[in-house]
């Protein structure tokens, strides 16, 4: 497994989006991240564990808080809780011989007081819904938590492992999980479970008892089915009788005027509405009679007025054009006199004179009305107005007739409605018949459901009885096979137990050599520890001094005990093949200069294929940085702003600041 990139978004002290490229070059396994105390080194280690394991992550900053509280308080204080925080980890891992690139995103945000967490997984760039939903189980196949915790450690974990008595639990977990001993143990457990399941099938007497019990149950359920069927048939007859009673009650109710009685309120409301409509129509007719409609009575007089108005209008027109006509007639005679014959000229002259004479007569007509142009226009339009009013009046009269007819019909229907005391008994009979029918139908429905349930139970019991008989027959056939399987399981468990013991001793032996070699490379006092052993029962680590006797761990200094813990982790990684990245936080506390140099020269470059080293400026100082630099691919510095309490990731280390250190 190799880490490629980690991106923090508003997580802890990391404000905004902060990203670290963790890819390494061949022969340069170290990515060095520097930061003063409180700048976020441990937060970075927590982020890797949190994005992988969620609520099971062993984050140093969580304490006794609940997982939801921890997530809520991990959102950067300057960020909007609705936007939340997110951690993205990109890594590659070999699965069934093929390298797969994973992109894991764990995000969470607040909606009111409710926290929502999301996990998104992409494999080779494609979203994987099933893996995302079941990531908690999937990550155990890739990197079990118990194994991962051995490769993600800080100074405090090293301190806890520095005591050989406390280290036994870690050794046992590592040997079983990381070195494969648990596989043999699990196989032995599975064989025992198979043996026990096989023995259970030998309980032939129990199978016979089950068959007899099922037969008794079937006999009882047969009686129950018959009883339910009879009850349902009886209730169907009750329902039919209730329906007939209801039909009789409804017929009597209708015969005695019940339908009209039920419609009484509707008829009364309709009567009120039609009466109002008729009243409105009559008011409209009265309003119409107050307008131009009565002029229809003096139509002849209006016709005479119109003729007189036309005569006066023509007299006015003649008076205006008479002088013009004399000049016009003279021009016409002058123009056409030469081309016309004598007869034609005389006819034209007579015609023009007659026209002027008629106009002179019209001009002297008596003027009685003297209408203005507006008055003349109104007199001309009065026929149209009267015609419109006449049509509207006809429509209203027809509408009033229809409404009066409807009103009379409603009054006849209301007159036929029986009084309440006359219909009350019929109404009560009908309502009682309806209630009786509803009760009978409900009882029938319940009885039918009980009948169907009993039949289904009978089918289920018959099927179980049939399977029990089949299993009884099969058990007789398989009896010899069962004995053979049981014998094989016992023999294989014995073999597996021996294999587990041999595997355990072999793994412990390799681990003893690897831890001793690691401790020897890191120790300044080469002659202090000659050998070490690990008990296969209690997994107790015992140091052997130069004299061949067990060495009391109390003789070791705090720094030497810390080196022993580092050697234990290093040895585990070496025996496991260094296939996982190591993330080491503040590793050099309590160590003198020589021991620090040994760690820098011998451990960090060889701790794993990939080493993410988190250090202060006093741990990996300028001197140690020069010694470690040949093994470094990238360096970063965590810059903390004390005014906003936020951390940002800057390229380079303290002595390479200003430019990214990429070897």
XYZ file of C-alpha atoms in Angstrom:
663
model
C 0.000 0.000 0.000
C 1.285 3.459 -0.921
C -0.197 6.837 -0.011
C -0.444 9.286 -2.920
C -2.147 12.380 -1.577
C -4.104 13.670 1.394
C -6.334 16.761 1.281
C -7.839 18.395 4.360
C -10.756 20.786 4.029
C -11.614 22.825 7.132
C -10.484 19.951 9.372
C -9.238 20.922 12.803
C -6.753 23.761 12.580
C -6.476 23.366 8.776
C -8.506 26.240 7.261
C -9.717 25.999 3.685
C -8.246 23.286 1.456
C -4.751 22.027 2.345
C -3.175 19.258 0.264
C 0.017 17.196 0.616
C 1.530 15.177 -2.241
C 2.830 11.985 -0.572
C 4.255 10.172 -3.623
C 7.868 9.034 -3.260
C 10.795 8.271 -5.532
C 12.691 4.956 -5.592
C 15.269 4.873 -2.800
C 13.761 7.969 -1.157
C 10.937 6.674 1.052
C 10.645 9.662 3.424
C 8.125 12.506 3.231
C 9.105 14.954 5.995
C 6.489 17.275 7.514
C 7.733 19.840 9.999
C 5.704 21.768 12.509
C 6.023 23.311 15.926
C 4.042 21.891 18.818
C 0.335 22.620 18.385
C 0.595 23.275 14.643
C -1.340 20.177 13.560
C 1.093 17.274 13.149
C -0.958 14.928 15.296
C -4.111 16.244 13.583
C -2.625 15.083 10.269
C -2.024 11.610 11.726
C -5.594 11.591 13.106
C -6.909 12.596 9.668
C -5.339 9.526 8.011
C -6.842 7.195 10.601
C -10.205 8.996 10.619
C -10.711 8.895 6.843
C -9.913 5.163 6.833
C -11.717 3.900 9.933
C -14.350 6.512 10.845
C -15.861 5.905 14.295
C -13.345 3.089 15.019
C -10.319 5.304 14.379
C -7.990 5.660 17.358
C -7.568 9.405 17.108
C -5.434 10.963 19.808
C -7.588 14.116 19.880
C -10.880 12.322 20.479
C -10.526 11.392 24.143
C -13.772 10.269 25.761
C -16.005 12.280 23.440
C -18.616 10.592 21.285
C -17.845 10.196 17.601
C -20.506 12.733 16.602
C -19.164 15.291 19.095
C -15.621 14.688 17.842
C -16.661 15.279 14.217
C -18.672 18.373 15.128
C -15.724 19.880 17.040
C -13.279 18.896 14.252
C -14.854 21.431 11.849
C -12.560 24.458 11.674
C -13.873 27.212 13.924
C -13.650 29.758 11.077
C -15.631 27.546 8.670
C -19.390 27.424 8.153
C -20.732 24.290 9.936
C -23.236 23.870 7.099
C -20.306 23.467 4.692
C -18.638 21.098 7.151
C -15.243 19.453 6.764
C -13.782 16.737 4.547
C -10.729 14.493 4.284
C -9.637 12.978 0.972
C -7.029 10.204 0.850
C -5.644 8.771 -2.380
C -3.691 5.533 -2.168
C -2.814 2.511 -4.263
C -2.928 -1.103 -3.165
C -2.415 -4.428 -4.886
C -5.616 -6.495 -4.996
C -5.437 -10.006 -6.467
C -2.230 -9.168 -8.281
C -3.492 -5.903 -9.784
C -2.690 -2.422 -8.526
C -5.861 -0.428 -7.847
C -5.988 3.316 -7.218
C -8.417 4.306 -4.456
C -9.769 7.781 -3.764
C -11.514 7.865 -0.382
C -13.537 10.949 0.667
C -15.057 11.231 4.138
C -17.044 14.444 4.710
C -19.468 15.704 7.330
C -21.567 18.826 7.863
C -24.198 20.262 10.187
C -27.875 20.763 9.339
C -29.272 22.574 12.329
C -28.223 20.411 15.267
C -28.018 17.247 13.149
C -24.683 15.992 11.814
C -24.568 14.185 8.457
C -21.563 12.074 7.425
C -20.830 10.834 3.900
C -18.293 8.328 2.532
C -17.476 8.264 -1.192
C -15.059 5.747 -2.728
C -13.693 5.798 -6.263
C -11.581 2.937 -7.615
C -9.498 3.676 -10.698
C -11.522 6.862 -11.169
C -14.971 5.208 -11.063
C -17.485 5.703 -8.256
C -18.182 2.462 -6.367
C -21.582 2.596 -4.651
C -21.375 -0.805 -2.948
C -17.865 -0.152 -1.604
C -18.877 3.339 -0.429
C -21.869 1.998 1.504
C -19.887 -0.899 2.982
C -16.541 0.841 3.446
C -16.276 -0.127 7.143
C -16.149 -3.806 6.102
C -14.151 -3.247 2.918
C -11.302 -1.450 4.673
C -10.889 -4.456 6.991
C -10.068 -6.539 3.896
C -7.558 -3.937 2.677
C -6.007 -2.782 5.946
C -7.457 -4.159 9.213
C -7.584 -1.644 12.038
C -5.420 -3.752 14.345
C -2.713 -3.900 11.671
C -3.028 -0.281 10.613
C -2.555 0.922 14.185
C 0.922 -0.663 14.168
C 2.000 1.534 11.281
C 0.330 4.803 12.343
C 1.914 5.787 15.624
C 3.071 8.815 17.545
C 5.435 9.431 20.424
C 2.774 8.539 22.991
C 2.230 5.120 21.436
C 5.985 4.544 21.430
C 6.018 5.486 25.136
C 3.254 2.960 25.879
C 5.168 0.202 24.068
C 8.405 1.040 25.849
C 7.271 -1.127 28.789
C 7.842 -4.812 27.831
C 4.890 -5.866 29.984
C 2.515 -3.575 28.092
C 4.029 -4.532 24.736
C 2.734 -8.118 24.993
C -0.757 -7.170 23.795
C 0.680 -5.432 20.735
C 2.958 -8.384 19.981
C 0.083 -10.863 20.222
C -2.184 -8.742 17.988
C 0.555 -8.256 15.410
C 1.610 -11.903 15.301
C -1.960 -13.095 14.878
C -3.201 -10.397 12.465
C -0.128 -9.203 10.604
C 1.834 -12.433 10.432
C -1.062 -14.743 9.531
C -1.386 -16.925 12.645
C -5.048 -15.965 13.019
C -5.769 -17.614 9.641
C -4.750 -21.009 11.013
C -6.687 -20.375 14.223
C -9.803 -19.316 12.290
C -9.585 -22.423 10.093
C -9.442 -24.620 13.182
C -12.462 -22.801 14.623
C -14.369 -23.291 11.349
C -13.595 -27.024 11.424
C -14.934 -27.251 14.971
C -18.115 -25.430 13.933
C -18.549 -27.827 10.987
C -18.093 -30.790 13.295
C -20.691 -29.479 15.716
C -23.195 -28.766 12.947
C -22.656 -32.273 11.596
C -23.263 -33.836 14.987
C -26.573 -32.027 15.290
C -27.886 -33.901 12.244
C -27.326 -37.169 14.076
C -30.162 -36.385 16.504
C -32.498 -38.774 14.748
C -34.838 -39.128 17.719
C -35.304 -35.368 17.768
C -36.262 -35.470 14.066
C -38.858 -38.170 14.777
C -40.266 -36.093 17.618
C -40.505 -33.100 15.317
C -42.440 -35.195 12.755
C -44.925 -36.350 15.383
C -45.371 -32.802 16.662
C -46.024 -31.505 13.137
C -48.614 -34.232 12.532
C -50.473 -33.225 15.706
C -50.362 -29.572 14.667
C -51.731 -30.421 11.212
C -54.596 -32.385 12.759
C -55.484 -29.386 14.927
C -55.219 -26.930 12.055
C -57.517 -29.081 9.911
C -60.253 -28.666 12.530
C -59.543 -24.958 12.705
C -59.844 -24.621 8.895
C -63.192 -26.459 8.866
C -64.550 -24.326 11.693
C -63.421 -21.117 9.949
C -64.988 -22.239 6.677
C -68.351 -22.985 8.360
C -68.316 -19.647 10.165
C -67.584 -17.779 6.909
C -70.497 -19.572 5.165
C -72.897 -18.650 7.991
C -71.787 -15.018 7.920
C -72.302 -14.867 4.143
C -75.937 -15.853 4.729
C -76.203 -13.137 7.381
C -74.822 -10.590 4.912
C -77.329 -11.641 2.236
C -80.231 -11.251 4.695
C -78.936 -7.843 5.786
C -78.737 -6.728 2.141
C -82.350 -7.787 1.513
C -83.529 -5.924 4.614
C -81.699 -2.817 3.464
C -83.278 -3.056 -0.004
C -86.767 -3.337 1.540
C -86.108 -0.370 3.841
C -84.823 1.752 0.944
C -87.872 0.899 -1.204
C -90.249 1.844 1.634
C -88.292 5.019 2.205
C -88.520 5.998 -1.471
C -92.213 5.045 -1.696
C -93.117 7.337 1.194
C -91.248 10.277 -0.292
C -87.904 9.692 1.319
C -85.951 10.776 -1.756
C -87.737 14.119 -1.812
C -87.235 14.413 1.926
C -83.505 13.943 1.516
C -83.555 16.571 -1.233
C -85.626 19.053 0.738
C -82.721 21.277 1.679
C -81.421 21.135 -1.895
C -84.874 22.018 -3.318
C -85.323 24.888 -0.874
C -81.921 26.306 -1.746
C -82.665 25.949 -5.467
C -86.099 27.642 -4.977
C -84.405 30.582 -3.265
C -81.812 30.874 -6.045
C -84.412 30.777 -8.890
C -86.622 33.332 -7.073
C -83.650 35.682 -6.818
C -82.822 35.154 -10.486
C -86.450 35.931 -11.514
C -86.429 39.055 -9.394
C -83.170 40.166 -11.032
C -84.652 39.553 -14.512
C -87.744 41.597 -13.704
C -85.570 44.446 -12.403
C -83.622 44.335 -15.671
C -86.898 44.647 -17.655
C -87.955 47.626 -15.557
C -84.588 49.235 -16.143
C -84.930 48.591 -19.869
C -88.379 50.205 -19.913
C -86.863 53.347 -18.407
C -84.537 53.752 -21.420
C -85.052 54.154 -25.155
C -87.409 51.171 -25.563
C -90.697 53.208 -25.143
C -89.782 55.202 -28.268
C -90.931 52.136 -30.212
C -94.498 53.395 -29.502
C -93.949 56.591 -31.580
C -92.111 54.979 -34.477
C -94.265 56.823 -37.138
C -93.605 60.199 -35.574
C -89.883 59.493 -35.495
C -90.035 58.528 -39.198
C -91.693 61.911 -39.969
C -89.000 63.725 -37.988
C -86.331 61.944 -39.968
C -87.943 62.966 -43.312
C -88.224 66.619 -42.201
C -84.612 66.579 -41.069
C -83.555 65.282 -44.503
C -85.553 68.090 -46.290
C -83.941 70.744 -44.097
C -80.508 69.247 -44.658
C -81.039 69.272 -48.450
C -82.297 72.958 -48.304
C -79.139 73.914 -46.454
C -77.026 72.124 -49.005
C -78.879 73.793 -51.937
C -78.408 77.248 -50.427
C -74.700 76.615 -50.139
C -74.133 75.445 -53.750
C -76.715 77.476 -55.834
C -74.323 80.299 -56.778
C -71.685 77.759 -57.626
C -74.111 75.901 -59.921
C -74.818 79.046 -62.072
C -71.084 79.411 -62.789
C -70.806 75.655 -63.397
C -73.718 75.666 -65.892
C -72.249 78.583 -67.855
C -68.868 76.769 -68.176
C -70.584 73.612 -69.344
C -72.527 75.483 -72.066
C -69.392 77.290 -73.186
C -67.386 74.018 -73.367
C -69.935 71.826 -75.054
C -71.959 74.449 -77.072
C -69.598 74.270 -80.031
C -69.562 70.480 -80.300
C -73.258 69.860 -79.705
C -76.063 70.380 -82.125
C -78.789 72.885 -81.594
C -81.160 70.270 -80.241
C -78.627 68.879 -77.781
C -77.604 72.367 -76.589
C -81.252 73.237 -75.933
C -81.833 69.971 -73.963
C -78.705 70.517 -71.868
C -79.713 74.091 -71.116
C -83.203 73.029 -70.070
C -81.818 70.328 -67.819
C -79.474 72.694 -66.058
C -82.243 75.243 -65.544
C -84.580 72.597 -64.126
C -81.858 71.471 -61.684
C -81.302 75.026 -60.462
C -85.043 75.630 -60.135
C -85.511 72.428 -58.063
C -82.691 73.506 -55.777
C -84.177 76.987 -55.414
C -87.497 75.421 -54.418
C -85.737 73.136 -51.937
C -83.768 76.078 -50.551
C -87.010 77.823 -49.584
C -88.420 74.796 -47.734
C -89.750 75.515 -44.198
C -87.196 74.916 -41.446
C -88.811 73.489 -38.278
C -86.153 71.300 -36.586
C -82.915 73.155 -37.386
C -80.862 70.125 -36.140
C -77.139 70.399 -35.570
C -74.868 67.748 -37.164
C -74.720 65.948 -33.761
C -78.536 65.982 -33.477
C -78.841 64.680 -37.013
C -76.429 61.806 -36.167
C -78.449 60.910 -33.051
C -81.720 60.936 -35.003
C -80.139 58.663 -37.626
C -78.869 56.158 -34.959
C -82.075 55.994 -32.905
C -83.467 53.077 -34.954
C -80.416 50.925 -34.147
C -80.711 51.691 -30.420
C -84.413 50.838 -30.408
C -83.694 47.588 -32.265
C -81.050 46.547 -29.728
C -83.322 47.389 -26.802
C -86.112 45.396 -28.436
C -83.919 42.271 -28.776
C -82.721 42.594 -25.173
C -86.303 42.936 -23.961
C -87.330 39.798 -25.876
C -84.418 37.854 -24.328
C -85.304 38.998 -20.818
C -88.972 38.145 -21.309
C -88.054 34.638 -22.482
C -85.656 34.222 -19.526
C -88.315 35.443 -17.067
C -90.766 32.894 -18.471
C -88.300 30.037 -18.008
C -87.482 31.119 -14.475
C -91.138 31.453 -13.547
C -91.767 27.962 -14.924
C -88.813 26.528 -12.951
C -90.034 28.265 -9.801
C -93.484 26.735 -10.191
C -91.939 23.273 -10.684
C -89.807 23.628 -7.519
C -92.847 24.750 -5.543
C -94.740 21.650 -6.690
C -91.849 19.413 -5.612
C -91.577 21.116 -2.230
C -95.302 20.694 -1.757
C -94.805 16.941 -2.228
C -92.083 16.622 0.452
C -93.423 14.699 3.449
C -93.081 16.114 6.928
C -90.249 14.902 9.170
C -92.518 13.043 11.596
C -94.072 11.108 8.695
C -90.720 9.932 7.266
C -88.789 9.515 10.561
C -89.716 5.863 11.057
C -88.715 4.952 7.472
C -85.435 6.825 7.874
C -84.664 4.990 11.118
C -85.459 1.621 9.518
C -83.122 2.360 6.595
C -80.259 3.557 8.846
C -80.626 0.512 11.118
C -80.547 -1.775 8.068
C -77.351 -0.088 6.818
C -75.652 -0.451 10.215
C -76.624 -4.100 10.387
C -75.189 -4.707 6.902
C -71.902 -2.983 7.785
C -71.516 -5.097 10.921
C -72.303 -8.297 9.043
C -69.788 -7.458 6.271
C -67.091 -6.633 8.846
C -67.660 -9.946 10.614
C -67.552 -11.759 7.277
C -64.310 -10.055 6.266
C -62.728 -10.986 9.596
C -63.916 -14.575 9.253
C -62.540 -14.828 5.682
C -59.160 -13.477 6.814
C -59.110 -16.053 9.632
C -60.001 -18.782 7.158
C -57.200 -17.754 4.757
C -54.711 -17.536 7.638
C -55.642 -21.030 8.816
C -55.273 -22.400 5.287
C -51.839 -20.767 4.921
C -50.744 -22.220 8.252
C -51.955 -25.627 7.113
C -49.930 -25.315 3.882
C -46.853 -24.232 5.844
C -47.167 -27.126 8.315
C -47.609 -29.631 5.482
C -44.503 -28.286 3.787
C -42.535 -28.510 7.037
C -43.774 -32.055 7.576
C -42.743 -33.000 4.045
C -39.275 -31.512 4.593
C -38.982 -33.296 7.932
C -39.761 -36.633 6.256
C -37.228 -35.866 3.505
C -34.595 -34.952 6.077
C -35.371 -38.136 8.023
C -34.806 -40.206 4.909
C -31.659 -38.277 4.023
C -30.315 -38.590 7.567
C -30.496 -42.367 7.305
C -28.635 -42.230 3.992
C -26.029 -39.761 5.276
C -25.295 -41.424 8.580
C -22.129 -43.007 7.280
C -21.076 -39.763 5.597
C -21.652 -37.851 8.852
C -19.353 -40.137 10.786
C -16.721 -39.787 8.101
C -16.937 -35.945 8.126
C -16.735 -35.847 11.921
C -13.639 -38.027 11.951
C -12.001 -35.894 9.276
C -12.783 -32.690 11.192
C -11.179 -34.050 14.343
C -8.048 -35.136 12.499
C -7.789 -31.868 10.591
C -8.239 -29.821 13.763
C -5.414 -31.720 15.337
C -3.247 -31.102 12.278
C -4.241 -27.448 12.188
C -3.406 -27.079 15.873
C 0.080 -28.420 15.242
C 0.410 -26.203 12.175
C -0.645 -23.153 14.188
C 1.924 -23.946 16.898
C 4.687 -24.436 14.323
C 3.672 -21.267 12.455
C 3.529 -19.307 15.697
C 6.973 -20.474 16.782
C 8.410 -19.727 13.349
C 6.870 -16.228 13.244
C 8.015 -15.525 16.790
C 11.523 -16.707 15.939
C 11.674 -14.393 12.905
C 10.276 -11.557 14.976
C 12.846 -12.098 17.724
C 15.672 -11.891 15.174
C 14.173 -8.825 13.445
C 13.548 -6.934 16.713
C 17.033 -7.793 18.039
C 18.691 -6.660 14.794
C 16.636 -3.453 14.806
C 17.457 -2.783 18.462
C 21.158 -3.454 17.814
C 21.194 -0.962 14.933
C 19.550 1.745 17.015
C 21.338 1.281 20.362
C 24.435 3.217 21.308
C 25.476 0.572 23.871
C 26.029 -2.428 21.642
C 26.918 -4.818 24.452
C 23.971 -4.085 26.736
C 21.509 -6.558 25.184
C 22.846 -9.823 23.831
C 19.549 -11.507 22.937
C 15.794 -11.347 23.469
C 12.935 -13.816 23.544
C 9.176 -13.680 23.148
C 6.994 -16.119 25.089
C 4.493 -17.857 22.760
C 1.932 -18.189 25.552
C 1.833 -14.687 27.043
C 3.825 -12.941 24.253
C 6.029 -11.412 26.954
C 9.204 -9.753 25.649
C 12.301 -10.665 27.681
C 15.704 -9.049 27.178
C 18.860 -11.145 27.689
C 21.901 -9.300 29.000
C 25.574 -9.826 28.143
C 25.848 -12.377 30.971
C 23.099 -14.521 29.484
C 20.590 -13.728 32.232
C 17.263 -11.905 31.789
C 17.771 -8.172 31.824
C 15.470 -6.076 34.016
C 13.828 -3.436 31.842
C 14.371 -0.997 34.712
C 18.080 -0.942 33.830
C 17.185 0.680 30.524
C 16.950 4.453 30.323
C 13.783 6.131 29.092
C 15.435 6.711 25.726
C 16.560 3.100 25.467
C 13.062 1.854 26.285
C 11.751 4.147 23.538
C 14.251 2.632 21.105
C 13.075 -0.828 22.171
C 9.493 0.134 21.288
C 10.615 1.496 17.919
C 12.601 -1.699 17.336
C 9.501 -3.758 18.079
C 7.459 -1.830 15.496
C 10.330 -1.926 13.013
C 10.795 -5.655 13.475
C 7.078 -6.300 12.938
C 7.161 -4.266 9.729
C 10.266 -6.124 8.476
C 8.778 -9.572 9.139
C 5.535 -8.487 7.443
C 7.493 -7.397 4.372
C 7.249 -3.585 4.803
C 4.119 -3.629 2.606
C 2.403 -0.785 4.485
C 3.398 2.863 4.857
C 4.621 4.044 8.267
C 3.345 7.314 9.690
C 5.532 8.452 12.586
C 4.698 11.481 14.735
C 7.244 13.260 17.043
C 9.580 10.260 17.194
C 12.700 11.591 18.930
C 11.567 12.583 22.419
C 13.858 11.576 25.329
C 16.638 10.476 22.948
C 20.209 11.719 23.103
C 22.042 12.923 20.033
C 23.680 9.581 19.227
C 20.388 7.686 19.394
C 18.720 10.333 17.260
C 21.428 9.937 14.642
C 20.906 6.167 14.671
C 17.177 6.609 14.071
C 17.788 9.078 11.259
C 20.531 7.028 9.616
C 19.231 3.515 10.115
C 15.514 3.437 10.947
C 13.685 6.161 9.044
C 15.147 5.274 5.601
C 14.311 1.579 6.191
C 11.139 1.647 8.312
C 8.931 0.933 5.279
C 8.603 1.475 1.540
C 7.009 4.816 2.438
C 7.556 6.845 5.598
C 5.548 9.935 6.522
C 7.641 11.605 9.239
C 6.112 14.357 11.407
C 8.694 16.298 13.380
C 9.452 19.532 15.203
C 12.448 21.714 14.355
C 14.201 20.447 17.485
C 13.745 16.764 16.607
C 14.818 16.832 12.961
C 17.104 19.829 13.269
C 19.426 21.185 10.596
C 22.119 18.627 11.412
C 19.776 15.634 11.311
C 18.036 16.998 8.227
C 21.335 16.907 6.333
C 21.824 13.260 7.348
C 18.243 12.313 6.392
C 18.054 14.373 3.187
C 19.312 11.620 0.827
C 16.260 9.553 1.807
C 13.747 12.403 1.482
C 11.468 12.841 -1.545
C 9.359 15.764 -0.278
C 9.258 18.191 2.634
C 6.499 20.392 4.029
C 6.169 22.844 6.890
C 2.972 23.420 8.878
C 2.610 27.180 9.352
C 0.312 28.230 12.214
C -1.323 31.657 12.477
C -1.648 32.477 16.178
C -4.206 35.235 15.505
C -6.712 33.032 13.653
C -5.554 29.717 15.191
C -5.386 28.149 11.714
C -2.708 26.056 10.013
C -1.631 26.037 6.387
C 0.722 23.691 4.535
C 3.806 25.318 3.014
C 6.295 23.563 0.699
C 9.799 23.001 2.060
C 11.298 22.440 5.503
C 12.662 25.121 7.814
C 16.080 25.073 6.158
C 14.628 24.746 2.646
C 11.687 27.188 3.108
C 10.548 29.270 0.152
C 10.707 26.412 -2.333
C 9.286 22.934 -2.299
C 11.889 20.337 -1.460
C 11.342 17.587 -4.003
C 14.304 15.324 -4.500
